[in-house]
Amino acid sequence: MRILGIESSCDETAAAVVVDGREILSSVVASQIEIHHKYGGVVPELASREHLRQIVPVVREAIAQAGMELSNVDAIGVTQGPGLVGALLVGITYGKTVAQALGKPLVPVNHLEGHVHAVFLEAHKAGRAARLPAVCLIVSGGHTVLYEVKPEDSNVQDSNALLRYRKMGQTRDDAAGEAYDKVAKLLGLGYPGGPILDRLAAVSNDAPAPVKFGPTKMKGNALDFSFSGLKTAMLYHVREHSEYAEEIRRREEALTRGKRKFEELLPLCSPKTLALVREFQHAVVRDLVERTMSAAEELGVESVLVSGGVAANSQLRVTFEERSKAAGVEVFFPSRALSTDNAAMIAAAAYSRFRAGIIADSTLNADPSLALA
Ligand code: KG4
Ligand code: ZN
């Protein structure tokens, strides 16, 4: 079964064709980073307008790369939410129109379930399979949430069967990716913050940590997350130490001249700044890994799934690999391309929902706060 997936929940217009929820025939992503970077974050109005411009060529490209015609598609899967309402509506309206014109079923997909399926797609490519139930951490610019994932029928070990989710913890304030983006903005390192901070944190440097961040203690649910305290601590540290101001100003100036690459910004970072970035990343990664591993231990699961834009982080991957090996748990990540928003994950999630008989009618609407559990 060939499903055309459509994703437009935030700042990526994406389309993909996936066979039986497993084999990716094509996956096209048009990123809007070029449009939003000068504002230091996603501007919803601009995002909707850009989705409108991109949706037709992106779908066309995905169909062409899959070597087929639009009429050969067996079903259409589209992100219903969560996300920006105006952005979601572009994908949904387009999906509905195509489904109606071709007389094909339209399957509504939760964006977060898409991120879970990104892990299954990758595992399948690598000839691996995640044992269920599992613990899944979805960590992106909009979400930081821990789920228990299990098949509806506990005897079935099939990620294409309908899955059930139970929320175990979530961020009480900022998402981890949002913290990366805000800290990068504060330091004059542009948008999005994750990729550049990730690379700067890895630059070898003997400078001592200019400040230490302890683990975030949570009252109540110990599996919840919080990143706004860390972000504020970074802000105060930078404000209170005037030596950062001049290099931040120089980097901001470089950004306005279009110099946004790692190689261009690295020479403008002092050893002290690099050490500060290293400490920030260390604190975020430690919290993400420790809470996820506690959840896995609590449930006694054999698999941990990690997905979403921040799952591309190199230190997060290494730390999870080390911790899971020590705990006798298998950890699964999507490739970097499947970690960030894409439509292959939406098509894969749509397949399991279609098999379970979940099909939308013409009243399908965007749900900006659609919950998974
Ligand atoms: O999943 P995604 O593409 O979009 C959302 O649904 O939010 O995630 C984007 C987020 C951004 O906040 C970005 O800074 C972060 O993922 N990100 C990273 C890395 N690559 C992207 N954060 C840390 N390290 C990375 N390598
Ligand atoms: Zn996402």
PDB file of C-alpha atoms in Angstrom, residues 6 51 192 212 230 242 304 320 326-328:
ATOM      1  CA  ILE A   6       1.831  15.371   3.954  1.00  0.00           C
ATOM      2  CA  HIS A  51       3.416  26.388   3.056  1.00  0.00           C
ATOM      3  CA  PRO A 192      17.808  27.335  14.791  1.00  0.00           C
ATOM      4  CA  LYS A 212      27.939  24.755  36.631  1.00  0.00           C
ATOM      5  CA  LEU A 230      18.460  26.716  32.805  1.00  0.00           C
ATOM      6  CA  SER A 242      30.453  41.838  30.663  1.00  0.00           C
ATOM      7  CA  VAL A 304      13.953   3.174  24.403  1.00  0.00           C
ATOM      8  CA  PHE A 320      21.962   7.391  25.427  1.00  0.00           C
ATOM      9  CA  ALA A 326      24.951  -0.184  30.939  1.00  0.00           C
ATOM     10  CA  ALA A 327      21.247  -0.704  31.703  1.00  0.00           C
ATOM     11  CA  GLY A 328      20.810  -3.586  29.236  1.00  0.00           C
TER      12      GLY A 328
END
